[in-house]
PDB file of C-alpha atoms and ligand atoms in Angstrom:
ATOM      1  CA  UNK U   3       2.832  10.691 -14.799  1.00  0.00           C
ATOM      2  CA  UNK U   4       5.947  10.276 -13.174  1.00  0.00           C
ATOM      3  CA  UNK U   5       9.333  12.547 -13.530  1.00  0.00           C
ATOM      4  CA  UNK U   6      11.157  10.378 -15.846  1.00  0.00           C
ATOM      5  CA  UNK U   7      11.265  10.770 -19.438  1.00  0.00           C
ATOM      6  CA  UNK U   8       9.396   7.567 -20.914  1.00  0.00           C
ATOM      7  CA  UNK U   9       7.664   6.248 -23.783  1.00  0.00           C
ATOM      8  CA  UNK U  10       4.544   4.810 -21.307  1.00  0.00           C
ATOM      9  CA  UNK U  11       2.093   6.307 -19.654  1.00  0.00           C
ATOM     10  CA  UNK U  12       0.998   6.392 -15.995  1.00  0.00           C
ATOM     11  CA  UNK U  13      -2.449   5.082 -15.743  1.00  0.00           C
ATOM     12  CA  UNK U  14      -4.935   5.937 -12.902  1.00  0.00           C
ATOM     13  CA  UNK U  15      -8.483   6.524 -12.168  1.00  0.00           C
ATOM     14  CA  UNK U  16     -10.679   9.590 -13.538  1.00  0.00           C
ATOM     15  CA  UNK U  17     -13.983  10.708 -12.747  1.00  0.00           C
ATOM     16  CA  UNK U  18     -16.540  13.101 -13.794  1.00  0.00           C
ATOM     17  CA  UNK U  19     -18.429  15.340 -11.172  1.00  0.00           C
ATOM     18  CA  UNK U  20     -21.956  14.852 -11.605  1.00  0.00           C
ATOM     19  CA  UNK U  21     -23.294  17.125 -14.494  1.00  0.00           C
ATOM     20  CA  UNK U  22     -19.987  17.791 -15.814  1.00  0.00           C
ATOM     21  CA  UNK U  23     -19.441  17.517 -19.340  1.00  0.00           C
ATOM     22  CA  UNK U  24     -18.123  13.901 -20.120  1.00  0.00           C
ATOM     23  CA  UNK U  25     -14.628  14.920 -21.831  1.00  0.00           C
ATOM     24  CA  UNK U  26     -12.607  12.070 -22.898  1.00  0.00           C
ATOM     25  CA  UNK U  27      -9.620  11.547 -20.780  1.00  0.00           C
ATOM     26  CA  UNK U  28      -6.631   9.542 -21.616  1.00  0.00           C
ATOM     27  CA  UNK U  29      -2.660   8.925 -20.043  1.00  0.00           C
ATOM     28  CA  UNK U  30       0.067  10.330 -22.030  1.00  0.00           C
ATOM     29  CA  UNK U  31       3.885   9.355 -21.677  1.00  0.00           C
ATOM     30  CA  UNK U  32       6.171  12.213 -20.738  1.00  0.00           C
ATOM     31  CA  UNK U  33       8.134  11.778 -24.131  1.00  0.00           C
ATOM     32  CA  UNK U  34       4.485  11.841 -26.302  1.00  0.00           C
ATOM     33  CA  UNK U  35       3.100  14.955 -24.232  1.00  0.00           C
ATOM     34  CA  UNK U  36       6.581  16.944 -24.941  1.00  0.00           C
ATOM     35  CA  UNK U  37       6.035  15.799 -28.700  1.00  0.00           C
ATOM     36  CA  UNK U  38       2.661  16.711 -28.781  1.00  0.00           C
ATOM     37  CA  UNK U  39       3.232  20.136 -27.509  1.00  0.00           C
ATOM     38  CA  UNK U  40       6.041  20.559 -29.666  1.00  0.00           C
ATOM     39  CA  UNK U  41       4.277  19.818 -32.725  1.00  0.00           C
ATOM     40  CA  UNK U  42       1.048  22.056 -31.555  1.00  0.00           C
ATOM     41  CA  UNK U  43       3.592  25.025 -30.962  1.00  0.00           C
ATOM     42  CA  UNK U  44       4.798  24.498 -34.891  1.00  0.00           C
ATOM     43  CA  UNK U  45       1.070  24.510 -35.801  1.00  0.00           C
ATOM     44  CA  UNK U  46      -1.777  25.861 -34.210  1.00  0.00           C
ATOM     45  CA  UNK U  47      -3.954  23.859 -36.437  1.00  0.00           C
ATOM     46  CA  UNK U  48      -2.661  20.441 -36.100  1.00  0.00           C
ATOM     47  CA  UNK U  49      -4.896  17.321 -36.458  1.00  0.00           C
ATOM     48  CA  UNK U  50      -3.915  14.212 -35.200  1.00  0.00           C
ATOM     49  CA  UNK U  51      -5.575  10.907 -34.487  1.00  0.00           C
ATOM     50  CA  UNK U  52      -5.774   8.812 -31.619  1.00  0.00           C
ATOM     51  CA  UNK U  53      -7.894   5.688 -30.126  1.00  0.00           C
ATOM     52  CA  UNK U  54      -8.850   4.450 -27.019  1.00  0.00           C
ATOM     53  CA  UNK U  55     -10.084   1.092 -26.404  1.00  0.00           C
ATOM     54  CA  UNK U  56     -10.760   1.267 -22.611  1.00  0.00           C
ATOM     55  CA  UNK U  57     -14.133   0.821 -21.009  1.00  0.00           C
ATOM     56  CA  UNK U  58     -15.635   0.351 -17.460  1.00  0.00           C
ATOM     57  CA  UNK U  59     -17.200  -3.244 -17.239  1.00  0.00           C
ATOM     58  CA  UNK U  60     -19.732  -4.714 -15.125  1.00  0.00           C
ATOM     59  CA  UNK U  61     -18.840  -5.396 -11.537  1.00  0.00           C
ATOM     60  CA  UNK U  62     -17.756  -8.831 -10.896  1.00  0.00           C
ATOM     61  CA  UNK U  63     -17.497 -10.424  -7.499  1.00  0.00           C
ATOM     62  CA  UNK U  64     -14.083 -11.041  -5.757  1.00  0.00           C
ATOM     63  CA  UNK U  65     -12.940 -11.174  -2.501  1.00  0.00           C
ATOM     64  CA  UNK U  66     -10.109 -10.308   0.342  1.00  0.00           C
ATOM     65  CA  UNK U  67      -7.558 -12.928   1.176  1.00  0.00           C
ATOM     66  CA  UNK U  68      -7.180 -13.513   5.058  1.00  0.00           C
ATOM     67  CA  UNK U  69      -4.667 -15.435   7.047  1.00  0.00           C
ATOM     68  CA  UNK U  70      -3.703 -15.237  10.753  1.00  0.00           C
ATOM     69  CA  UNK U  71      -1.677 -16.498  13.544  1.00  0.00           C
ATOM     70  CA  UNK U  72      -3.854 -16.836  16.550  1.00  0.00           C
ATOM     71  CA  UNK U  73      -2.717 -15.253  20.053  1.00  0.00           C
ATOM     72  CA  UNK U  74      -2.226 -16.936  23.124  1.00  0.00           C
ATOM     73  CA  UNK U  75      -2.498 -14.537  25.341  1.00  0.00           C
ATOM     74  CA  UNK U  76      -5.321 -11.710  24.014  1.00  0.00           C
ATOM     75  CA  UNK U  77      -6.238 -13.561  21.223  1.00  0.00           C
ATOM     76  CA  UNK U  78      -8.848 -11.249  20.785  1.00  0.00           C
ATOM     77  CA  UNK U  79      -6.873  -8.230  20.399  1.00  0.00           C
ATOM     78  CA  UNK U  80      -5.827  -8.250  16.387  1.00  0.00           C
ATOM     79  CA  UNK U  81      -2.676  -6.627  14.959  1.00  0.00           C
ATOM     80  CA  UNK U  82      -3.503  -6.647  10.970  1.00  0.00           C
ATOM     81  CA  UNK U  83      -0.812  -6.419   8.182  1.00  0.00           C
ATOM     82  CA  UNK U  84      -1.723  -6.190   4.583  1.00  0.00           C
ATOM     83  CA  UNK U  85      -1.410  -4.940   0.846  1.00  0.00           C
ATOM     84  CA  UNK U  86      -3.638  -4.976  -1.715  1.00  0.00           C
ATOM     85  CA  UNK U  87      -4.048  -7.730  -4.388  1.00  0.00           C
ATOM     86  CA  UNK U  88      -5.366  -6.319  -7.470  1.00  0.00           C
ATOM     87  CA  UNK U  89      -3.332  -3.956  -9.956  1.00  0.00           C
ATOM     88  CA  UNK U  90      -3.643  -2.034 -12.884  1.00  0.00           C
ATOM     89  CA  UNK U  91      -3.341  -4.507 -15.752  1.00  0.00           C
ATOM     90  CA  UNK U  92      -0.751  -3.093 -18.355  1.00  0.00           C
ATOM     91  CA  UNK U  93       2.018  -4.039 -15.804  1.00  0.00           C
ATOM     92  CA  UNK U  94       1.992  -7.234 -12.937  1.00  0.00           C
ATOM     93  CA  UNK U  95       1.703  -4.976 -10.284  1.00  0.00           C
ATOM     94  CA  UNK U  96       4.853  -6.281  -8.761  1.00  0.00           C
ATOM     95  CA  UNK U  97       5.727  -2.866  -6.800  1.00  0.00           C
ATOM     96  CA  UNK U  98       2.101  -2.107  -6.480  1.00  0.00           C
ATOM     97  CA  UNK U  99       1.207  -4.061  -4.339  1.00  0.00           C
ATOM     98  CA  UNK U 100       2.614  -7.052  -4.902  1.00  0.00           C
ATOM     99  CA  UNK U 101       5.714  -6.368  -3.168  1.00  0.00           C
ATOM    100  CA  UNK U 102       2.943  -5.362   0.303  1.00  0.00           C
ATOM    101  CA  UNK U 103       1.139  -9.033  -0.082  1.00  0.00           C
ATOM    102  CA  UNK U 104       4.341 -10.686   0.102  1.00  0.00           C
ATOM    103  CA  UNK U 105       5.879  -8.696   2.893  1.00  0.00           C
ATOM    104  CA  UNK U 106       2.555  -9.134   4.810  1.00  0.00           C
ATOM    105  CA  UNK U 107       2.753 -13.041   4.567  1.00  0.00           C
ATOM    106  CA  UNK U 108       6.433 -13.252   4.965  1.00  0.00           C
ATOM    107  CA  UNK U 109       5.835 -11.081   8.200  1.00  0.00           C
ATOM    108  CA  UNK U 110       3.977 -14.113   9.783  1.00  0.00           C
ATOM    109  CA  UNK U 111       6.037 -16.194   8.124  1.00  0.00           C
ATOM    110  CA  UNK U 112       9.068 -15.231   9.632  1.00  0.00           C
ATOM    111  CA  UNK U 113       7.117 -15.754  13.175  1.00  0.00           C
ATOM    112  CA  UNK U 114       6.571 -19.066  12.283  1.00  0.00           C
ATOM    113  CA  UNK U 115       9.604 -19.844  11.287  1.00  0.00           C
ATOM    114  CA  UNK U 116      11.316 -18.489  14.424  1.00  0.00           C
ATOM    115  CA  UNK U 117       8.454 -20.546  16.644  1.00  0.00           C
ATOM    116  CA  UNK U 118       7.461 -17.237  18.098  1.00  0.00           C
ATOM    117  CA  UNK U 119       3.845 -17.659  19.384  1.00  0.00           C
ATOM    118  CA  UNK U 120       2.344 -14.473  19.491  1.00  0.00           C
ATOM    119  CA  UNK U 121       0.468 -13.069  22.286  1.00  0.00           C
ATOM    120  CA  UNK U 122      -2.201 -11.258  19.967  1.00  0.00           C
ATOM    121  CA  UNK U 123      -3.372 -12.320  17.137  1.00  0.00           C
ATOM    122  CA  UNK U 124      -1.447 -11.278  13.974  1.00  0.00           C
ATOM    123  CA  UNK U 125      -3.842 -11.232  10.739  1.00  0.00           C
ATOM    124  CA  UNK U 126      -2.483 -10.499   7.394  1.00  0.00           C
ATOM    125  CA  UNK U 127      -5.252  -9.356   4.767  1.00  0.00           C
ATOM    126  CA  UNK U 128      -4.679  -9.520   0.676  1.00  0.00           C
ATOM    127  CA  UNK U 129      -7.360  -6.235   0.170  1.00  0.00           C
ATOM    128  CA  UNK U 130      -9.300  -6.649  -3.156  1.00  0.00           C
ATOM    129  CA  UNK U 131     -10.144  -3.764  -5.230  1.00  0.00           C
ATOM    130  CA  UNK U 132      -7.984  -0.914  -3.912  1.00  0.00           C
ATOM    131  CA  UNK U 133      -7.410   0.716  -7.344  1.00  0.00           C
ATOM    132  CA  UNK U 134     -11.279   1.296  -8.151  1.00  0.00           C
ATOM    133  CA  UNK U 135     -12.882   2.131  -5.208  1.00  0.00           C
ATOM    134  CA  UNK U 136     -11.313   0.687  -2.132  1.00  0.00           C
ATOM    135  CA  UNK U 137     -13.805  -1.952  -1.405  1.00  0.00           C
ATOM    136  CA  UNK U 138     -12.432  -4.664  -0.247  1.00  0.00           C
ATOM    137  CA  UNK U 139     -10.619  -2.364   2.564  1.00  0.00           C
ATOM    138  CA  UNK U 140     -13.991  -0.941   2.873  1.00  0.00           C
ATOM    139  CA  UNK U 141     -15.784  -4.176   3.566  1.00  0.00           C
ATOM    140  CA  UNK U 142     -13.083  -5.213   5.743  1.00  0.00           C
ATOM    141  CA  UNK U 143     -13.524  -2.562   8.313  1.00  0.00           C
ATOM    142  CA  UNK U 144     -17.107  -2.945   7.900  1.00  0.00           C
ATOM    143  CA  UNK U 145     -17.166  -6.397   8.741  1.00  0.00           C
ATOM    144  CA  UNK U 146     -14.920  -6.128  11.479  1.00  0.00           C
ATOM    145  CA  UNK U 147     -17.274  -3.377  13.201  1.00  0.00           C
ATOM    146  CA  UNK U 148     -20.312  -6.232  12.624  1.00  0.00           C
ATOM    147  CA  UNK U 149     -18.374  -8.902  14.323  1.00  0.00           C
ATOM    148  CA  UNK U 150     -16.892  -6.808  16.727  1.00  0.00           C
ATOM    149  CA  UNK U 151     -13.621  -7.261  16.252  1.00  0.00           C
ATOM    150  CA  UNK U 152     -11.220  -5.567  18.122  1.00  0.00           C
ATOM    151  CA  UNK U 153      -8.039  -3.965  15.926  1.00  0.00           C
ATOM    152  CA  UNK U 154      -5.305  -2.243  17.915  1.00  0.00           C
ATOM    153  CA  UNK U 155      -3.132  -1.513  14.920  1.00  0.00           C
ATOM    154  CA  UNK U 156      -3.216  -2.005  11.013  1.00  0.00           C
ATOM    155  CA  UNK U 157       0.151  -1.683   9.257  1.00  0.00           C
ATOM    156  CA  UNK U 158      -0.151  -1.300   5.307  1.00  0.00           C
ATOM    157  CA  UNK U 159       2.753  -1.850   2.797  1.00  0.00           C
ATOM    158  CA  UNK U 160       1.526  -0.121  -0.736  1.00  0.00           C
ATOM    159  CA  UNK U 161       4.826   2.152  -1.376  1.00  0.00           C
ATOM    160  CA  UNK U 162       6.802  -0.827  -2.999  1.00  0.00           C
ATOM    161  CA  UNK U 163       9.351  -2.979  -2.341  1.00  0.00           C
ATOM    162  CA  UNK U 164      12.218  -0.700  -1.695  1.00  0.00           C
ATOM    163  CA  UNK U 165      14.719  -0.430   1.255  1.00  0.00           C
ATOM    164  CA  UNK U 166      13.072   0.568   4.480  1.00  0.00           C
ATOM    165  CA  UNK U 167      13.146   3.960   5.999  1.00  0.00           C
ATOM    166  CA  UNK U 168      10.790   3.772   8.815  1.00  0.00           C
ATOM    167  CA  UNK U 169       6.706   3.912   9.624  1.00  0.00           C
ATOM    168  CA  UNK U 170       3.973   6.941   8.939  1.00  0.00           C
ATOM    169  CA  UNK U 171       1.665   6.618  12.144  1.00  0.00           C
ATOM    170  CA  UNK U 172      -1.741   7.919  13.056  1.00  0.00           C
ATOM    171  CA  UNK U 173      -3.261   7.183  16.205  1.00  0.00           C
ATOM    172  CA  UNK U 174      -7.026   8.557  17.234  1.00  0.00           C
ATOM    173  CA  UNK U 175      -7.080  12.169  17.948  1.00  0.00           C
ATOM    174  CA  UNK U 176      -8.010  11.755  21.833  1.00  0.00           C
ATOM    175  CA  UNK U 177      -4.887   9.127  22.051  1.00  0.00           C
ATOM    176  CA  UNK U 178      -1.851  10.855  21.049  1.00  0.00           C
ATOM    177  CA  UNK U 179       0.025   8.369  23.305  1.00  0.00           C
ATOM    178  CA  UNK U 180      -0.226   5.229  21.270  1.00  0.00           C
ATOM    179  CA  UNK U 181       1.768   7.408  18.403  1.00  0.00           C
ATOM    180  CA  UNK U 182       4.330   8.450  20.768  1.00  0.00           C
ATOM    181  CA  UNK U 183       4.781   5.063  22.423  1.00  0.00           C
ATOM    182  CA  UNK U 184       5.442   3.644  18.676  1.00  0.00           C
ATOM    183  CA  UNK U 185       7.941   6.491  18.077  1.00  0.00           C
ATOM    184  CA  UNK U 186       9.298   5.573  21.666  1.00  0.00           C
ATOM    185  CA  UNK U 187      10.804   2.269  19.742  1.00  0.00           C
ATOM    186  CA  UNK U 188      13.126   4.766  17.571  1.00  0.00           C
ATOM    187  CA  UNK U 189      16.218   3.430  18.992  1.00  0.00           C
ATOM    188  CA  UNK U 190      15.294  -0.385  18.654  1.00  0.00           C
ATOM    189  CA  UNK U 191      14.569   0.097  14.966  1.00  0.00           C
ATOM    190  CA  UNK U 192      17.197   2.356  14.209  1.00  0.00           C
ATOM    191  CA  UNK U 193      20.125  -0.040  13.889  1.00  0.00           C
ATOM    192  CA  UNK U 194      18.329  -1.172  11.041  1.00  0.00           C
ATOM    193  CA  UNK U 195      17.862   1.685   8.994  1.00  0.00           C
ATOM    194  CA  UNK U 196      14.359   2.857  10.406  1.00  0.00           C
ATOM    195  CA  UNK U 197      14.778   6.471  11.164  1.00  0.00           C
ATOM    196  CA  UNK U 198      11.935   8.013   9.815  1.00  0.00           C
ATOM    197  CA  UNK U 199       8.664   7.967  12.387  1.00  0.00           C
ATOM    198  CA  UNK U 200       7.633  11.554  11.869  1.00  0.00           C
ATOM    199  CA  UNK U 201       5.010  11.569   9.495  1.00  0.00           C
ATOM    200  CA  UNK U 202       1.128  10.881   9.982  1.00  0.00           C
ATOM    201  CA  UNK U 203      -0.960   8.558   7.916  1.00  0.00           C
ATOM    202  CA  UNK U 204      -1.517   4.900   7.403  1.00  0.00           C
ATOM    203  CA  UNK U 205      -2.836   3.633   3.882  1.00  0.00           C
ATOM    204  CA  UNK U 206      -5.541   3.331   1.622  1.00  0.00           C
ATOM    205  CA  UNK U 207      -6.970   0.165   2.418  1.00  0.00           C
ATOM    206  CA  UNK U 208      -6.488  -0.032   6.235  1.00  0.00           C
ATOM    207  CA  UNK U 209      -8.200   4.069   6.290  1.00  0.00           C
ATOM    208  CA  UNK U 210     -11.626   2.215   7.139  1.00  0.00           C
ATOM    209  CA  UNK U 211     -10.302   1.130  10.192  1.00  0.00           C
ATOM    210  CA  UNK U 212      -9.406   4.482  11.817  1.00  0.00           C
ATOM    211  CA  UNK U 213     -13.335   5.598  13.282  1.00  0.00           C
ATOM    212  CA  UNK U 214     -12.920   2.271  14.897  1.00  0.00           C
ATOM    213  CA  UNK U 215     -10.028   3.775  17.008  1.00  0.00           C
ATOM    214  CA  UNK U 216      -7.667   1.677  15.353  1.00  0.00           C
ATOM    215  CA  UNK U 217      -3.826   2.901  14.990  1.00  0.00           C
ATOM    216  CA  UNK U 218      -2.930   3.163  11.286  1.00  0.00           C
ATOM    217  CA  UNK U 219       0.677   2.424  10.328  1.00  0.00           C
ATOM    218  CA  UNK U 220       2.017   2.591   6.734  1.00  0.00           C
ATOM    219  CA  UNK U 221       5.325   1.071   5.942  1.00  0.00           C
ATOM    220  CA  UNK U 222       7.710   3.840   4.654  1.00  0.00           C
ATOM    221  CA  UNK U 223      10.399   2.371   2.198  1.00  0.00           C
ATOM    222  CA  UNK U 224      12.567   5.012  -0.009  1.00  0.00           C
ATOM    223  CA  UNK U 225      10.484   6.709  -2.352  1.00  0.00           C
ATOM    224  CA  UNK U 226      12.926   7.464  -5.067  1.00  0.00           C
ATOM    225  CA  UNK U 227      12.191   4.853  -7.743  1.00  0.00           C
ATOM    226  CA  UNK U 228       8.316   3.785  -6.831  1.00  0.00           C
ATOM    227  CA  UNK U 229       6.815   6.550  -9.231  1.00  0.00           C
ATOM    228  CA  UNK U 230       8.865   4.998 -12.070  1.00  0.00           C
ATOM    229  CA  UNK U 231       7.056   2.139 -12.203  1.00  0.00           C
ATOM    230  CA  UNK U 232       4.009   2.963 -10.363  1.00  0.00           C
ATOM    231  CA  UNK U 233       0.856   2.304 -12.510  1.00  0.00           C
ATOM    232  CA  UNK U 234       2.723   1.521 -15.947  1.00  0.00           C
ATOM    233  CA  UNK U 235       3.629  -1.603 -17.948  1.00  0.00           C
ATOM    234  CA  UNK U 236       7.311  -1.354 -16.160  1.00  0.00           C
ATOM    235  CA  UNK U 237       5.543  -2.467 -12.731  1.00  0.00           C
ATOM    236  CA  UNK U 238       7.053  -6.137 -13.380  1.00  0.00           C
ATOM    237  CA  UNK U 239       8.774  -8.273 -10.762  1.00  0.00           C
ATOM    238  CA  UNK U 240      12.286  -8.090 -12.287  1.00  0.00           C
ATOM    239  CA  UNK U 241      11.904  -4.325 -10.872  1.00  0.00           C
ATOM    240  CA  UNK U 242      11.899  -5.765  -7.679  1.00  0.00           C
ATOM    241  CA  UNK U 243      15.319  -6.481  -5.217  1.00  0.00           C
ATOM    242  CA  UNK U 244      14.843  -9.488  -3.332  1.00  0.00           C
ATOM    243  CA  UNK U 245      17.334  -8.319  -0.419  1.00  0.00           C
ATOM    244  CA  UNK U 246      15.104  -4.939  -0.388  1.00  0.00           C
ATOM    245  CA  UNK U 247      11.777  -6.591  -0.150  1.00  0.00           C
ATOM    246  CA  UNK U 248      13.070  -8.583   2.507  1.00  0.00           C
ATOM    247  CA  UNK U 249      14.223  -6.006   4.595  1.00  0.00           C
ATOM    248  CA  UNK U 250      11.476  -4.761   4.342  1.00  0.00           C
ATOM    249  CA  UNK U 251       9.094  -8.073   5.613  1.00  0.00           C
ATOM    250  CA  UNK U 252      11.774  -7.874   8.359  1.00  0.00           C
ATOM    251  CA  UNK U 253      10.855  -4.302   9.444  1.00  0.00           C
ATOM    252  CA  UNK U 254       7.448  -4.958   9.801  1.00  0.00           C
ATOM    253  CA  UNK U 255       7.778  -7.993  11.450  1.00  0.00           C
ATOM    254  CA  UNK U 256      10.257  -6.087  14.119  1.00  0.00           C
ATOM    255  CA  UNK U 257       7.334  -3.578  14.516  1.00  0.00           C
ATOM    256  CA  UNK U 258       4.714  -5.830  14.537  1.00  0.00           C
ATOM    257  CA  UNK U 259       6.375  -7.952  17.427  1.00  0.00           C
ATOM    258  CA  UNK U 260       7.318  -4.737  19.616  1.00  0.00           C
ATOM    259  CA  UNK U 261       3.491  -4.116  19.495  1.00  0.00           C
ATOM    260  CA  UNK U 262       2.435  -7.650  20.118  1.00  0.00           C
ATOM    261  CA  UNK U 263       4.774  -8.120  23.121  1.00  0.00           C
ATOM    262  CA  UNK U 264       4.217  -3.985  24.744  1.00  0.00           C
ATOM    263  CA  UNK U 265       0.277  -3.609  23.172  1.00  0.00           C
ATOM    264  CA  UNK U 266      -0.501   0.075  22.247  1.00  0.00           C
ATOM    265  CA  UNK U 267      -2.221   1.031  25.625  1.00  0.00           C
TER     266      UNK U 267
HETATM  267 ZN1   ZN T 327      -0.935   0.344  -4.748  1.00  0.00          ZN
END
């Protein structure tokens, strides 16, 4: 549920604790919740009729989508950037998280267009199944471990395609200097409106890479409108501003460039 007064519900996941009674749960819009509350106040014995058609289907195979620019000097050091492919199916998933996918691809495209040859490998990942169990992110981290891949940083965009504000950063507990190094680049990024580097956190999909000592970074856009659209039928392409989306891609590309140039030692 968002804070707007609207006619449409905001969906989300819901689980029953082991042994808990399986009471049906449904999402209700703010306006309809107010209406229901008012009617119940008027008539304590109110009867009303509702229908739900949701169900949990069998699992089906799906895949992460990965593309990369190979590094020239340190090709075994990977800088990952990603968003998630899946979305709640009542909208188009434009902000959550089509924007993050597009921005991740766009960061690589910017480098290609510039003719920039990265020192390190820059990899864009479209994670599958973030919304319903994070299995794409988990599988990606498991495979990285299995293949002995060395990720030095992972950047995620999953807060909508809005005007850039900064980045959230989490470094391994024994390596706080890596976080400080990124924060020291603030004067380089501030002229572009990126000024907030104070929060910790990365993102849901890159989270499973954390235990491998990877620095986790979340792209932080303006947060005022995300929850007007998030998990609703309103999360459609017309709600994404092209300019704001591009500024986000450029912000991510700028940070990737600095990590690629200077490493995170
Ligand atoms: Zn999302």
